[in-house]
PDB file of C-alpha atoms and ligand atoms in Angstrom:
ATOM      1  CA  MET A   1     137.173 115.229-168.094  1.00  0.00           C
ATOM      2  CA  THR A   2     139.339 114.651-171.228  1.00  0.00           C
ATOM      3  CA  VAL A   3     139.802 111.172-172.753  1.00  0.00           C
ATOM      4  CA  ARG A   4     142.822 111.325-174.874  1.00  0.00           C
ATOM      5  CA  GLN A   5     143.901 109.546-177.845  1.00  0.00           C
ATOM      6  CA  ILE A   6     146.116 106.650-176.986  1.00  0.00           C
ATOM      7  CA  LEU A   7     149.230 106.196-179.301  1.00  0.00           C
ATOM      8  CA  LYS A   8     149.650 102.972-180.823  1.00  0.00           C
ATOM      9  CA  MET A   9     152.816 100.872-181.373  1.00  0.00           C
ATOM     10  CA  GLY A  10     154.682 102.398-184.385  1.00  0.00           C
ATOM     11  CA  ASP A  11     154.403 105.824-183.252  1.00  0.00           C
ATOM     12  CA  PRO A  12     157.919 107.147-182.494  1.00  0.00           C
ATOM     13  CA  ARG A  13     156.715 109.144-179.397  1.00  0.00           C
ATOM     14  CA  LEU A  14     156.505 105.697-177.738  1.00  0.00           C
ATOM     15  CA  LEU A  15     160.025 105.004-178.174  1.00  0.00           C
ATOM     16  CA  ARG A  16     161.478 108.075-176.472  1.00  0.00           C
ATOM     17  CA  VAL A  17     163.226 108.113-173.106  1.00  0.00           C
ATOM     18  CA  ALA A  18     160.749 110.365-171.155  1.00  0.00           C
ATOM     19  CA  GLN A  19     161.713 113.509-169.197  1.00  0.00           C
ATOM     20  CA  PRO A  20     161.877 113.839-165.427  1.00  0.00           C
ATOM     21  CA  VAL A  21     159.233 115.796-163.468  1.00  0.00           C
ATOM     22  CA  THR A  22     160.906 118.833-162.032  1.00  0.00           C
ATOM     23  CA  GLN A  23     157.745 120.702-161.077  1.00  0.00           C
ATOM     24  CA  PHE A  24     155.456 118.934-158.655  1.00  0.00           C
ATOM     25  CA  ASP A  25     152.111 120.094-157.638  1.00  0.00           C
ATOM     26  CA  SER A  26     151.812 122.270-160.723  1.00  0.00           C
ATOM     27  CA  ASP A  27     148.295 122.977-162.611  1.00  0.00           C
ATOM     28  CA  GLU A  28     149.939 121.224-165.802  1.00  0.00           C
ATOM     29  CA  LEU A  29     150.902 118.203-163.879  1.00  0.00           C
ATOM     30  CA  HIS A  30     147.398 117.862-162.256  1.00  0.00           C
ATOM     31  CA  LEU A  31     145.773 118.327-165.570  1.00  0.00           C
ATOM     32  CA  LEU A  32     147.842 115.764-167.151  1.00  0.00           C
ATOM     33  CA  ILE A  33     147.035 113.348-164.502  1.00  0.00           C
ATOM     34  CA  THR A  34     143.330 114.090-164.717  1.00  0.00           C
ATOM     35  CA  ASP A  35     143.400 113.158-168.387  1.00  0.00           C
ATOM     36  CA  MET A  36     145.549 110.111-167.936  1.00  0.00           C
ATOM     37  CA  LEU A  37     143.154 108.854-165.236  1.00  0.00           C
ATOM     38  CA  ASP A  38     140.005 109.609-167.454  1.00  0.00           C
ATOM     39  CA  THR A  39     141.597 107.859-170.528  1.00  0.00           C
ATOM     40  CA  MET A  40     142.802 104.805-168.485  1.00  0.00           C
ATOM     41  CA  VAL A  41     139.194 104.393-166.873  1.00  0.00           C
ATOM     42  CA  ALA A  42     137.626 104.734-170.253  1.00  0.00           C
ATOM     43  CA  ALA A  43     139.785 102.038-171.679  1.00  0.00           C
ATOM     44  CA  ASN A  44     139.479  99.754-168.753  1.00  0.00           C
ATOM     45  CA  GLY A  45     143.197  99.728-168.692  1.00  0.00           C
ATOM     46  CA  ALA A  46     145.213  98.381-165.544  1.00  0.00           C
ATOM     47  CA  GLY A  47     147.638 101.277-166.184  1.00  0.00           C
ATOM     48  CA  LEU A  48     148.881 104.024-168.392  1.00  0.00           C
ATOM     49  CA  ALA A  49     152.116 105.896-168.792  1.00  0.00           C
ATOM     50  CA  ALA A  50     152.364 109.653-170.084  1.00  0.00           C
ATOM     51  CA  PRO A  51     154.107 108.741-173.158  1.00  0.00           C
ATOM     52  CA  GLN A  52     150.902 106.821-174.223  1.00  0.00           C
ATOM     53  CA  ILE A  53     149.084 110.087-174.547  1.00  0.00           C
ATOM     54  CA  GLY A  54     152.119 111.747-176.116  1.00  0.00           C
ATOM     55  CA  GLU A  55     153.256 113.519-173.111  1.00  0.00           C
ATOM     56  CA  ASP A  56     157.079 113.281-172.618  1.00  0.00           C
ATOM     57  CA  LEU A  57     157.217 112.971-168.823  1.00  0.00           C
ATOM     58  CA  ARG A  58     158.095 110.293-166.347  1.00  0.00           C
ATOM     59  CA  VAL A  59     154.471 109.739-165.099  1.00  0.00           C
ATOM     60  CA  VAL A  60     152.729 106.583-164.768  1.00  0.00           C
ATOM     61  CA  ILE A  61     149.299 105.737-163.190  1.00  0.00           C
ATOM     62  CA  PHE A  62     147.968 102.301-162.241  1.00  0.00           C
ATOM     63  CA  GLY A  63     145.592 100.420-160.058  1.00  0.00           C
ATOM     64  CA  SER A  64     141.944 100.968-159.500  1.00  0.00           C
ATOM     65  CA  GLY A  65     141.260  99.863-156.000  1.00  0.00           C
ATOM     66  CA  SER A  66     138.634  97.381-157.556  1.00  0.00           C
ATOM     67  CA  PRO A  67     138.872  94.315-159.766  1.00  0.00           C
ATOM     68  CA  ASN A  68     139.802  95.023-163.288  1.00  0.00           C
ATOM     69  CA  PRO A  69     137.492  93.527-165.899  1.00  0.00           C
ATOM     70  CA  ARG A  70     140.288  92.712-168.001  1.00  0.00           C
ATOM     71  CA  TYR A  71     142.026  90.854-165.135  1.00  0.00           C
ATOM     72  CA  PRO A  72     139.172  89.798-162.825  1.00  0.00           C
ATOM     73  CA  GLU A  73     141.077  87.146-160.985  1.00  0.00           C
ATOM     74  CA  ALA A  74     144.243  89.692-160.379  1.00  0.00           C
ATOM     75  CA  PRO A  75     144.868  91.082-156.754  1.00  0.00           C
ATOM     76  CA  ILE A  76     143.573  94.553-156.255  1.00  0.00           C
ATOM     77  CA  VAL A  77     146.288  97.016-156.783  1.00  0.00           C
ATOM     78  CA  PRO A  78     145.654 100.683-154.895  1.00  0.00           C
ATOM     79  CA  ARG A  79     145.267 103.530-157.529  1.00  0.00           C
ATOM     80  CA  THR A  80     148.491 105.091-157.638  1.00  0.00           C
ATOM     81  CA  VAL A  81     150.092 108.037-159.381  1.00  0.00           C
ATOM     82  CA  LEU A  82     153.966 107.632-159.684  1.00  0.00           C
ATOM     83  CA  CYS A  83     156.366 110.197-160.961  1.00  0.00           C
ATOM     84  CA  ASN A  84     160.128 109.587-161.658  1.00  0.00           C
ATOM     85  CA  PRO A  85     159.920 105.853-160.634  1.00  0.00           C
ATOM     86  CA  VAL A  86     162.783 103.794-159.885  1.00  0.00           C
ATOM     87  CA  ILE A  87     162.481  99.932-159.698  1.00  0.00           C
ATOM     88  CA  THR A  88     164.840  97.836-158.020  1.00  0.00           C
ATOM     89  CA  PRO A  89     164.616  94.128-158.421  1.00  0.00           C
ATOM     90  CA  LEU A  90     164.429  92.153-155.029  1.00  0.00           C
ATOM     91  CA  GLY A  91     166.001  88.687-155.979  1.00  0.00           C
ATOM     92  CA  ASP A  92     166.391  86.598-159.064  1.00  0.00           C
ATOM     93  CA  ALA A  93     162.868  85.247-159.377  1.00  0.00           C
ATOM     94  CA  GLU A  94     161.107  85.873-162.730  1.00  0.00           C
ATOM     95  CA  VAL A  95     157.539  85.081-163.361  1.00  0.00           C
ATOM     96  CA  HIS A  96     156.072  84.614-166.845  1.00  0.00           C
ATOM     97  CA  ASP A  97     152.532  85.788-167.418  1.00  0.00           C
ATOM     98  CA  TRP A  98     150.268  87.080-169.967  1.00  0.00           C
ATOM     99  CA  GLU A  99     150.188  91.051-170.737  1.00  0.00           C
ATOM    100  CA  GLY A 100     148.336  93.333-172.922  1.00  0.00           C
ATOM    101  CA  CYS A 101     149.094  96.969-173.611  1.00  0.00           C
ATOM    102  CA  LEU A 102     146.500  99.888-174.696  1.00  0.00           C
ATOM    103  CA  SER A 103     148.884 100.861-177.266  1.00  0.00           C
ATOM    104  CA  VAL A 104     149.069  97.434-178.801  1.00  0.00           C
ATOM    105  CA  PRO A 105     145.483  96.609-179.127  1.00  0.00           C
ATOM    106  CA  GLY A 106     144.217  93.036-179.756  1.00  0.00           C
ATOM    107  CA  LEU A 107     147.260  91.133-178.957  1.00  0.00           C
ATOM    108  CA  ARG A 108     148.599  89.531-175.833  1.00  0.00           C
ATOM    109  CA  GLY A 109     152.018  88.033-175.036  1.00  0.00           C
ATOM    110  CA  VAL A 110     153.883  86.261-172.215  1.00  0.00           C
ATOM    111  CA  VAL A 111     156.305  88.489-170.573  1.00  0.00           C
ATOM    112  CA  PRO A 112     159.096  87.617-168.135  1.00  0.00           C
ATOM    113  CA  ARG A 113     159.152  90.033-165.110  1.00  0.00           C
ATOM    114  CA  TRP A 114     160.950  90.326-161.871  1.00  0.00           C
ATOM    115  CA  GLN A 115     158.636  88.651-159.301  1.00  0.00           C
ATOM    116  CA  ARG A 116     159.303  91.052-156.461  1.00  0.00           C
ATOM    117  CA  ILE A 117     160.438  94.586-156.469  1.00  0.00           C
ATOM    118  CA  ARG A 118     160.776  97.781-154.626  1.00  0.00           C
ATOM    119  CA  TYR A 119     159.782 100.858-156.400  1.00  0.00           C
ATOM    120  CA  THR A 120     160.346 104.398-155.246  1.00  0.00           C
ATOM    121  CA  GLY A 121     159.248 107.911-156.625  1.00  0.00           C
ATOM    122  CA  PHE A 122     157.006 110.740-156.003  1.00  0.00           C
ATOM    123  CA  ASP A 123     153.162 111.400-155.846  1.00  0.00           C
ATOM    124  CA  PRO A 124     152.117 114.588-157.840  1.00  0.00           C
ATOM    125  CA  TYR A 125     152.549 116.540-154.825  1.00  0.00           C
ATOM    126  CA  GLY A 126     156.145 115.639-154.526  1.00  0.00           C
ATOM    127  CA  ASP A 127     155.872 113.297-151.634  1.00  0.00           C
ATOM    128  CA  PRO A 128     157.734 110.215-151.747  1.00  0.00           C
ATOM    129  CA  ILE A 129     156.472 106.786-152.461  1.00  0.00           C
ATOM    130  CA  ASP A 130     158.218 103.659-151.350  1.00  0.00           C
ATOM    131  CA  ARG A 131     156.820 100.268-151.733  1.00  0.00           C
ATOM    132  CA  THR A 132     157.837  96.735-151.918  1.00  0.00           C
ATOM    133  CA  VAL A 133     155.635  94.615-154.092  1.00  0.00           C
ATOM    134  CA  GLU A 134     155.343  91.180-155.902  1.00  0.00           C
ATOM    135  CA  ASP A 135     153.554  89.201-158.703  1.00  0.00           C
ATOM    136  CA  PHE A 136     150.697  91.281-160.351  1.00  0.00           C
ATOM    137  CA  HIS A 137     151.543  94.584-158.680  1.00  0.00           C
ATOM    138  CA  ALA A 138     154.941  94.221-159.547  1.00  0.00           C
ATOM    139  CA  ARG A 139     154.113  93.286-163.160  1.00  0.00           C
ATOM    140  CA  VAL A 140     151.913  96.359-163.704  1.00  0.00           C
ATOM    141  CA  VAL A 141     154.532  98.689-162.359  1.00  0.00           C
ATOM    142  CA  GLN A 142     157.388  97.011-164.362  1.00  0.00           C
ATOM    143  CA  HIS A 143     155.251  97.508-167.538  1.00  0.00           C
ATOM    144  CA  GLU A 144     154.101 100.923-167.001  1.00  0.00           C
ATOM    145  CA  CYS A 145     157.496 102.202-166.208  1.00  0.00           C
ATOM    146  CA  ASP A 146     159.103 100.453-169.309  1.00  0.00           C
ATOM    147  CA  HIS A 147     157.001 102.834-171.417  1.00  0.00           C
ATOM    148  CA  LEU A 148     159.028 105.889-169.683  1.00  0.00           C
ATOM    149  CA  ASP A 149     162.046 104.249-171.382  1.00  0.00           C
ATOM    150  CA  GLY A 150     160.689 103.661-174.642  1.00  0.00           C
ATOM    151  CA  LYS A 151     160.125 100.139-174.241  1.00  0.00           C
ATOM    152  CA  LEU A 152     156.683  98.204-175.289  1.00  0.00           C
ATOM    153  CA  TYR A 153     156.199  94.697-173.842  1.00  0.00           C
ATOM    154  CA  PRO A 154     156.585  92.762-177.144  1.00  0.00           C
ATOM    155  CA  MET A 155     160.327  93.736-176.917  1.00  0.00           C
ATOM    156  CA  ARG A 156     160.419  91.611-174.089  1.00  0.00           C
ATOM    157  CA  VAL A 157     158.699  88.751-175.328  1.00  0.00           C
ATOM    158  CA  ARG A 158     161.162  85.731-175.400  1.00  0.00           C
ATOM    159  CA  ASP A 159     158.807  82.913-176.644  1.00  0.00           C
ATOM    160  CA  PHE A 160     156.964  84.091-179.749  1.00  0.00           C
ATOM    161  CA  THR A 161     154.891  81.049-179.782  1.00  0.00           C
ATOM    162  CA  LYS A 162     153.041  82.782-176.870  1.00  0.00           C
ATOM    163  CA  PHE A 163     152.093  86.044-178.538  1.00  0.00           C
ATOM    164  CA  GLY A 164     149.186  86.401-180.615  1.00  0.00           C
ATOM    165  CA  TYR A 165     145.689  87.923-180.942  1.00  0.00           C
ATOM    166  CA  THR A 166     143.517  88.025-177.813  1.00  0.00           C
ATOM    167  CA  GLU A 167     140.327  86.966-179.690  1.00  0.00           C
ATOM    168  CA  VAL A 168     142.212  83.588-180.674  1.00  0.00           C
ATOM    169  CA  LEU A 169     144.009  83.156-177.539  1.00  0.00           C
ATOM    170  CA  PHE A 170     141.265  83.673-175.284  1.00  0.00           C
ATOM    171  CA  PRO A 171     138.024  83.333-177.181  1.00  0.00           C
ATOM    172  CA  GLY A 172     135.894  83.742-174.056  1.00  0.00           C
ATOM    173  CA  LEU A 173     137.325  87.327-173.356  1.00  0.00           C
ATOM    174  CA  ASP A 174     134.893  90.134-173.879  1.00  0.00           C
ATOM    175  CA  ALA A 175     136.483  91.933-176.926  1.00  0.00           C
ATOM    176  CA  THR A 176     135.239  95.469-175.665  1.00  0.00           C
ATOM    177  CA  GLN A 177     137.208  95.284-172.725  1.00  0.00           C
ATOM    178  CA  ASP A 178     140.396  94.003-174.227  1.00  0.00           C
ATOM    179  CA  ASP A 179     143.512  96.033-174.039  1.00  0.00           C
TER     180      ASP A 179
HETATM  181 NI1   NI B   1     151.357  99.412-171.944  1.00  0.00          NI
END
């Protein structure tokens, strides 16, 4: 088990367009995913993208299969490992909701996202994944996949009156479980 260091905003490695996975079911890929899962769980994250631990690959993980202490009221998202994801918005509807990011600790902002999406990609064995999801699940996927294109959620904030420090915005939240 290896909990890796999570890069913070300002690190240029978070701004790269990551490379596609070309070798599935390899020892390297499985090891990377194990590290990502350990790191996400240790940080109470809703998701993690490989670039956040400095790996230049199009791999994201998200979901827990159980309630997330950071988002206790959010619906349960199945634990998913997704390689080479492609997102297609379904319809024009956007939803605005709060997001945080393990690479932007201590802050939250309201971010517009597509309400309903289809996402496709591959699991670590190269088997296809194809899901149509909405709301929180769709938000998590869009946030994580943005990391693969060098985008952090503050770059998508439109209303900067709704961007600030978690401890100020949400004084009741347990700071140890923030971001
Ligand atoms: Ni993030």
